[in-house]
Coordinates of C-alpha atoms in Angstrom, one line a residue:
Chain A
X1 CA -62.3 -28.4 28.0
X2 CA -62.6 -29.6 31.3
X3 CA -63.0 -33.1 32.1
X4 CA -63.4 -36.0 34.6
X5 CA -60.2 -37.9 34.5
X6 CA -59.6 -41.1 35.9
X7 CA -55.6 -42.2 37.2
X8 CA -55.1 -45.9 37.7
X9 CA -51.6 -46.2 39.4
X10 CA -50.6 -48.0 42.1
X11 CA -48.2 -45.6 43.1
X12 CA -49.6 -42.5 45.6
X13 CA -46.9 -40.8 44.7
X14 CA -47.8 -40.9 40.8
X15 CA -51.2 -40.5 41.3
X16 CA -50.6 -37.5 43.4
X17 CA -48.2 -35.3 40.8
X18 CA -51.1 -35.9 37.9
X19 CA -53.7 -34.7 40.2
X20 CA -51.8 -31.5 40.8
X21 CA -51.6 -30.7 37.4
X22 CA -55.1 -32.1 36.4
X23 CA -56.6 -30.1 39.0
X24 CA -54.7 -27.2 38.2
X25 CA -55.8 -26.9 34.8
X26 CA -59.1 -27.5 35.6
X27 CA -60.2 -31.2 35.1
X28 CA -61.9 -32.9 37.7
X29 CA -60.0 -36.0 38.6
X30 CA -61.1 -39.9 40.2
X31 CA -57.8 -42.1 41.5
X32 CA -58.3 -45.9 41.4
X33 CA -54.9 -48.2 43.0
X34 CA -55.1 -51.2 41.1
X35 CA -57.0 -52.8 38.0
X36 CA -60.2 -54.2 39.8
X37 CA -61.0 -50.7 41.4
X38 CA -60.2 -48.9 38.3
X39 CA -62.9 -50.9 36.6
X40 CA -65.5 -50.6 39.4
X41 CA -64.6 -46.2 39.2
X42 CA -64.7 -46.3 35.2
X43 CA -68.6 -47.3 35.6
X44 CA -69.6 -45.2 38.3
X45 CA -67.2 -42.5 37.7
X46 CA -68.1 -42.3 34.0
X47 CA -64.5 -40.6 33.3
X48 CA -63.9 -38.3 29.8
X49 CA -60.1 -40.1 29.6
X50 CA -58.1 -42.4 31.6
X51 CA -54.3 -42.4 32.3
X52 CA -53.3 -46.3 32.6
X53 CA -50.2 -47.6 34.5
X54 CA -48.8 -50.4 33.2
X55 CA -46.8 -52.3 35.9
X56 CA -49.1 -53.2 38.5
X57 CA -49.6 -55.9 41.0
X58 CA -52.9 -58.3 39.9
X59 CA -54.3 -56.8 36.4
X60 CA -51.4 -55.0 34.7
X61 CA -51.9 -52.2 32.7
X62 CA -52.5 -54.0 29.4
X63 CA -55.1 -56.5 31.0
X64 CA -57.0 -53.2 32.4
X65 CA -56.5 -51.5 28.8
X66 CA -58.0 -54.7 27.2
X67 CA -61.1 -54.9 29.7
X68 CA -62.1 -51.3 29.3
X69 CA -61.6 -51.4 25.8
X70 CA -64.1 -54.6 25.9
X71 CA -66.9 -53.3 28.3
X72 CA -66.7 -49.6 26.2
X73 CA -65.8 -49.9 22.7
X74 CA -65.2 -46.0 23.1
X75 CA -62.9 -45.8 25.8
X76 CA -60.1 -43.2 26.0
X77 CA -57.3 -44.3 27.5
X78 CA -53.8 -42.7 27.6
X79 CA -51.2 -45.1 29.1
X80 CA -48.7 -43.6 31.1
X81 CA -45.4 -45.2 32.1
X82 CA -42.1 -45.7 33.1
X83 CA -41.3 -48.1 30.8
X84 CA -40.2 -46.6 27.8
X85 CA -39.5 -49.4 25.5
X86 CA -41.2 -49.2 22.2
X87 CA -42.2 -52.3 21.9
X88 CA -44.3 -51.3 25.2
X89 CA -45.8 -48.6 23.4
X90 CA -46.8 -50.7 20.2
X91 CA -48.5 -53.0 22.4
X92 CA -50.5 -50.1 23.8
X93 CA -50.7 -48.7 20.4
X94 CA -52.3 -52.0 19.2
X95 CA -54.4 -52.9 22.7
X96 CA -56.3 -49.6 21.7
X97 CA -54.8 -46.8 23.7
X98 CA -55.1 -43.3 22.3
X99 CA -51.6 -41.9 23.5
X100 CA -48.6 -43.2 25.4
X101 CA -47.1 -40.8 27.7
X102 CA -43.9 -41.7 29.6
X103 CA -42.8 -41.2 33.3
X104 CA -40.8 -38.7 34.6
X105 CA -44.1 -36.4 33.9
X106 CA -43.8 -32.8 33.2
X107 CA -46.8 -30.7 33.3
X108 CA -46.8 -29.7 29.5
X109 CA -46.6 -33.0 28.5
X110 CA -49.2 -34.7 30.5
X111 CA -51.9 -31.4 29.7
X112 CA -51.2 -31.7 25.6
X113 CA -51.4 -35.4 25.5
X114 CA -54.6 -34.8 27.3
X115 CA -56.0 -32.2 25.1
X116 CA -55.1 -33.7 22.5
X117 CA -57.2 -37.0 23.1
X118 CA -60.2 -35.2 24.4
X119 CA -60.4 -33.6 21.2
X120 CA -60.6 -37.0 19.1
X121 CA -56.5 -37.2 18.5
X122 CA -54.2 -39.6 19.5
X123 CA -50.6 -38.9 21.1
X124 CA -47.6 -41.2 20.4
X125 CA -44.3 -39.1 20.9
Chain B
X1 CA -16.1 -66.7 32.8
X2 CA -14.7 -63.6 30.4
X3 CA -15.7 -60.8 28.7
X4 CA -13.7 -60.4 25.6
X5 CA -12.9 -56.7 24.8
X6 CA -14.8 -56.3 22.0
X7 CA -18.0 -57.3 24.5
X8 CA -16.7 -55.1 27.0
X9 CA -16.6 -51.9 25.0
X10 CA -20.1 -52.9 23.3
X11 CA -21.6 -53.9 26.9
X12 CA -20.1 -50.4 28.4
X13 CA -21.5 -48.2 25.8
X14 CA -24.8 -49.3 25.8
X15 CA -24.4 -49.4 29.9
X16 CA -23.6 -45.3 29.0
X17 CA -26.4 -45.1 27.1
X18 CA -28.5 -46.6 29.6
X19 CA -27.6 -45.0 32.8
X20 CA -27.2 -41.5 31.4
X21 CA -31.1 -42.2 30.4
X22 CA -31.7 -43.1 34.0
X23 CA -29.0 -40.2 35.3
X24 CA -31.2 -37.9 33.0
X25 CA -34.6 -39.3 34.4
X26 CA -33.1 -38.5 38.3
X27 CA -32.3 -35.0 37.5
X28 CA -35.2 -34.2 36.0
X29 CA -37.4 -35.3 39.2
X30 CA -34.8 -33.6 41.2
X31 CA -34.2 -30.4 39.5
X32 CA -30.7 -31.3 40.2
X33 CA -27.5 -31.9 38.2
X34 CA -26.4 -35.7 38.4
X35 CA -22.8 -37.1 38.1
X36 CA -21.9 -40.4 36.9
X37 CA -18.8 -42.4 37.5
X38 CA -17.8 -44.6 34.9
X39 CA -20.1 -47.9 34.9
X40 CA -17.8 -50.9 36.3
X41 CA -18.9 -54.0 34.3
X42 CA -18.0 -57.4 36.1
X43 CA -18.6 -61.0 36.4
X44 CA -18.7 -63.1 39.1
X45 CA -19.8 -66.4 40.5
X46 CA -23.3 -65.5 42.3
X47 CA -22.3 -65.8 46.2
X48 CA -19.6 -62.8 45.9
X49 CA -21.9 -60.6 44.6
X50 CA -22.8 -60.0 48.1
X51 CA -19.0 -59.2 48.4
X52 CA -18.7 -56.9 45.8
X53 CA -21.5 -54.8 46.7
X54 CA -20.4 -55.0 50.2
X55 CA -17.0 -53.1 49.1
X56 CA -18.9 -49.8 47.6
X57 CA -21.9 -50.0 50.0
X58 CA -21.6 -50.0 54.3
X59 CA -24.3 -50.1 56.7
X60 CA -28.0 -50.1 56.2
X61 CA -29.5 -48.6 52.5
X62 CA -32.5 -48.0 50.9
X63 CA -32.6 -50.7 48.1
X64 CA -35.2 -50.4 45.1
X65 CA -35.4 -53.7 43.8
X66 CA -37.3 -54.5 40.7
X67 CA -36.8 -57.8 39.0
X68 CA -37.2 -58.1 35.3
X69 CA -37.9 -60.7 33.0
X70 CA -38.1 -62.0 29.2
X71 CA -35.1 -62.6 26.7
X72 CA -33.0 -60.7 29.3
X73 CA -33.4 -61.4 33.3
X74 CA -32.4 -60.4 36.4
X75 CA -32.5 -58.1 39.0
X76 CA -31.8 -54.1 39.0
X77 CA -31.6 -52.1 42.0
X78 CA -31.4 -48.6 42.3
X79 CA -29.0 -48.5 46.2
X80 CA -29.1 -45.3 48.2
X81 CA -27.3 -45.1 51.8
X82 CA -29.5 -43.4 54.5
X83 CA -28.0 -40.1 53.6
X84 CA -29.1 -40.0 49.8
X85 CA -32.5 -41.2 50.9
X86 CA -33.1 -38.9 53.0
X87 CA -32.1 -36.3 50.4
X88 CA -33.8 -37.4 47.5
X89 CA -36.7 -37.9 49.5
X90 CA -36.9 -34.3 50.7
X91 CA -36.1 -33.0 46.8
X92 CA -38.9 -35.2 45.6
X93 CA -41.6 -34.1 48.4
X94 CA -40.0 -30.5 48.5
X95 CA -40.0 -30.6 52.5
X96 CA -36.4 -30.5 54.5
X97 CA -34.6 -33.1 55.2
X98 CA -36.0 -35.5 58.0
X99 CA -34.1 -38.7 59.8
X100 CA -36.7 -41.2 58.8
X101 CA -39.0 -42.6 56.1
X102 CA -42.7 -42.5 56.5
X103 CA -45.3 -43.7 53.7
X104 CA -45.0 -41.0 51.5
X105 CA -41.5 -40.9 51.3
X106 CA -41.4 -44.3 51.0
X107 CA -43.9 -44.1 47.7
X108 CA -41.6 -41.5 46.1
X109 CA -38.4 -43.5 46.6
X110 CA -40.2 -46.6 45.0
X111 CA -41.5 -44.8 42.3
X112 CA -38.1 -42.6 41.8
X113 CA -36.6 -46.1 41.7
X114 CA -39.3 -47.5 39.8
X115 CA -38.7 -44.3 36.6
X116 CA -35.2 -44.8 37.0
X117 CA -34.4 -48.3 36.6
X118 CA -37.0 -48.6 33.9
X119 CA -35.0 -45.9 32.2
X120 CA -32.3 -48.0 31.7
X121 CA -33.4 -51.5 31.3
X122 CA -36.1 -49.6 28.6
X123 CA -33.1 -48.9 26.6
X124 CA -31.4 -51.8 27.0
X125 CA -34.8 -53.6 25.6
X126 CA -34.9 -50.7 22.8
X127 CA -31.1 -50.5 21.6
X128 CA -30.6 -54.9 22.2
X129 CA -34.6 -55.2 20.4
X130 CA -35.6 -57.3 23.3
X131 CA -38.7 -57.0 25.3
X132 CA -38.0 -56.6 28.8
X133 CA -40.9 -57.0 31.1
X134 CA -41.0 -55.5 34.5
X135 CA -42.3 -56.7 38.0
X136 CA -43.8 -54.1 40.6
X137 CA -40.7 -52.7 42.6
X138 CA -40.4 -53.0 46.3
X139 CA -38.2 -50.8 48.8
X140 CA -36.7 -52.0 51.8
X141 CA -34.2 -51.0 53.9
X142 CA -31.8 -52.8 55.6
X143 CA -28.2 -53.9 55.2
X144 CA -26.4 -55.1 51.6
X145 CA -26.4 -58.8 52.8
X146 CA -30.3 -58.5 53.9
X147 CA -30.7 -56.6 50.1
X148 CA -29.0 -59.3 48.3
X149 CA -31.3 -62.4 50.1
X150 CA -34.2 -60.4 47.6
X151 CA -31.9 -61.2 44.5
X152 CA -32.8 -64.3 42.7
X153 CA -30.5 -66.1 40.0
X154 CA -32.7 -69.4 38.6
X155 CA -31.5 -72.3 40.2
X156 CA -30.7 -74.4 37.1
X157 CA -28.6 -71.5 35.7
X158 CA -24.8 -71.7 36.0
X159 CA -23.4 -69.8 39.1
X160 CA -22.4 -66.4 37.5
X161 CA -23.7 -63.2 37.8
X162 CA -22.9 -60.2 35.4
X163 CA -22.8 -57.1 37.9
X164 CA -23.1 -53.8 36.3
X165 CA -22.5 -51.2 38.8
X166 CA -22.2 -47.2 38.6
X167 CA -21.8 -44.8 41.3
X168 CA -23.9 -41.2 40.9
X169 CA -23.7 -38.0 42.7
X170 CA -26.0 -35.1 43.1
X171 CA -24.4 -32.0 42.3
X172 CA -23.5 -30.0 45.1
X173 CA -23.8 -32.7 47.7
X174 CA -21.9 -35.4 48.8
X175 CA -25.0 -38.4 48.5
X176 CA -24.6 -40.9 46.2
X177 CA -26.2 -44.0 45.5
X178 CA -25.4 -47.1 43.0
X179 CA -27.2 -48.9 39.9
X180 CA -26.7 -52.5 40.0
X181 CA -28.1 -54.5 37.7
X182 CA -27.5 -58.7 38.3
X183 CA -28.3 -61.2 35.3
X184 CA -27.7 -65.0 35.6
X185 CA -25.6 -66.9 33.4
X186 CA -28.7 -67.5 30.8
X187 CA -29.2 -64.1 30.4
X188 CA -25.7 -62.8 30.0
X189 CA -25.1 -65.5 27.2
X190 CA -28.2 -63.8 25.5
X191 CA -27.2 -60.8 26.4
X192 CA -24.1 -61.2 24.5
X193 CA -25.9 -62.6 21.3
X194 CA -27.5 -59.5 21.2
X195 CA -24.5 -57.1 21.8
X196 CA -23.4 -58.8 18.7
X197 CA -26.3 -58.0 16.6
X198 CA -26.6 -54.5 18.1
X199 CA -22.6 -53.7 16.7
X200 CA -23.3 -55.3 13.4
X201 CA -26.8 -52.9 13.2
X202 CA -24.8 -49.2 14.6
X203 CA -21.8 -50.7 11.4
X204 CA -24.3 -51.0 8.9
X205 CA -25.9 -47.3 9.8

């Protein structure tokens, strides 16, 4: 399945390495830097899934998560981080996120968690 | 201000734990092999921090700085002379080796220190059942002493700092760079609470 994906990092260098392998498996993929562009893209971009960041300057990740999860009740969101705590991953778990996916990315990773919320799962290794 | 030994061995294994989770992290975005020194665990009053990192670190570095906060604060910083910066940034951006930083290397050395310093405080938070939270890294590059004007200690907190500090290699290469990780007096007290508790759960296993 290939879908419209959007990445709200605020690191280029992040957003660059998920686009490579987005892209190379097919998916078509929007970029937003912080919280407030991510929710302008999410209603004119109309993504299938989003991968979340959670340290960011202005919104963090779990104030974008909540947002979304408030203006679209049906929201996919996968957050993907460097911080690997689990009580980080609860709190996603709890804000509503379908999957929790943690930084350094490898390819495999990234595509399965992403298959595997597209198709109505949810990902929490 | 001491550690007893019982503290220190409990303090350097979970340091093990933590850096090898970063060390791990590094390798992975490098595709090389990385080599730890033994973590050096020590505590100071604040102003010879400055000192200390002085004696494993000359001239001008590229400092990753993120400060952390919650039941356990401070500041970590993931150090890298000009040499490892350059090298790192050229393994991350698979391009050679250039002489100076422009935005994208910049990016990938913030985010590199962003993965791996999060590696370790993540299991510090995990193994010590603290929440840590984290602020948005910044890089800058300039001398230890303009590095350590970025490190903040609350004023009302006693003047010590706990300095954790580890020396790494990349395999095949002489670049190394340091994890440093500076708590106030506050924080170390907790710190040690939860050391305590952290033995008393890996006994009870």
């Amino acid at each position: 399945m290939n879908a419209r994906i959007l990445i709200i990092d605020d690191s280029g260098f992040a957003r660059r390495s998920l686009r490579q392998v987005l892209e190379g498996a097919g998916h078509t993929v929007e970029e937003a830097k912080d919280g407030h562009e991510a929710l302008e893209r999410y209603f004119l971009a109309k993504p299938d899934l989003v991968l979340l960041d959670m340290v960011m300057e202005g919104m963090n990740g779990m104030e974008v998560l909540t947002k979304l999860r408030e203006l679209d009740k049906e929201a996919r969101v996968i957050v993907a981080t460097a911080d690997i705590q689990a009580s980080t991953k609860a709190e996603a778990q709890a804000g509503g996120a379908r999957g929790f996916i943690t930084k350094p990315f490898d390819r495999e990773q990234v595509l399965k968690a992403v298959s595997t919320v597209l198709t109505g799962g949810m990902t929490w290794n | 201000m001491e550690l007893t030994s019982r503290h220190r061995e409990a303090l350097t294994e979970l340091i093990n734990i933590g850096y090898g989770r970063a060390a791990s992290a590094l390798s992975e975005l490098t595709g090389r092999r990385i080599i730890l020194d033994v973590p050096k665990v020590d505590v100071f009053p604040v102003e010879h921090v400055g000192k200390a990192l002085s004696k494993v670190l000359r001239g001008d570095v590229a400092s990753v700085h993120q400060v952390f906060s919650g039941p356990l604060a401070g500041n970590a910083l993931l150090l890298l002379d000009q040499e490892a910066a350059m090298l790192l940034n050229a393994l991350l951006l698979d391009q050679p080796v250039g002489s100076r930083l422009d935005a994208a290397g910049r990016e990938a050395l913030i985010e590199v220190g962003n993965i791996v310093l999060n590696a370790c405080l993540g299991v510090f938070g995990n193994l010590l059942q603290v929440q840590v939270t984290f602020a948005v890294p910044s890089l800058h590059l300039e001398s230890v002493t303009g590095v350590l004007g970025s490190i903040s200690v609350q004023e009302e907190e006693l003047q010590y700092a706990l300095m954790v500090h580890t020396r790494f290699r990349l395999k095949d290469s002489n670049v190394s760079g340091y994890l440093v990780i500076v708590l106030g007096i506050t924080s170390f007290s907790r710190l040690l609470h939860e050391l305590d508790h952290w033995e008393t759960r890996q006994l009870s296993r």
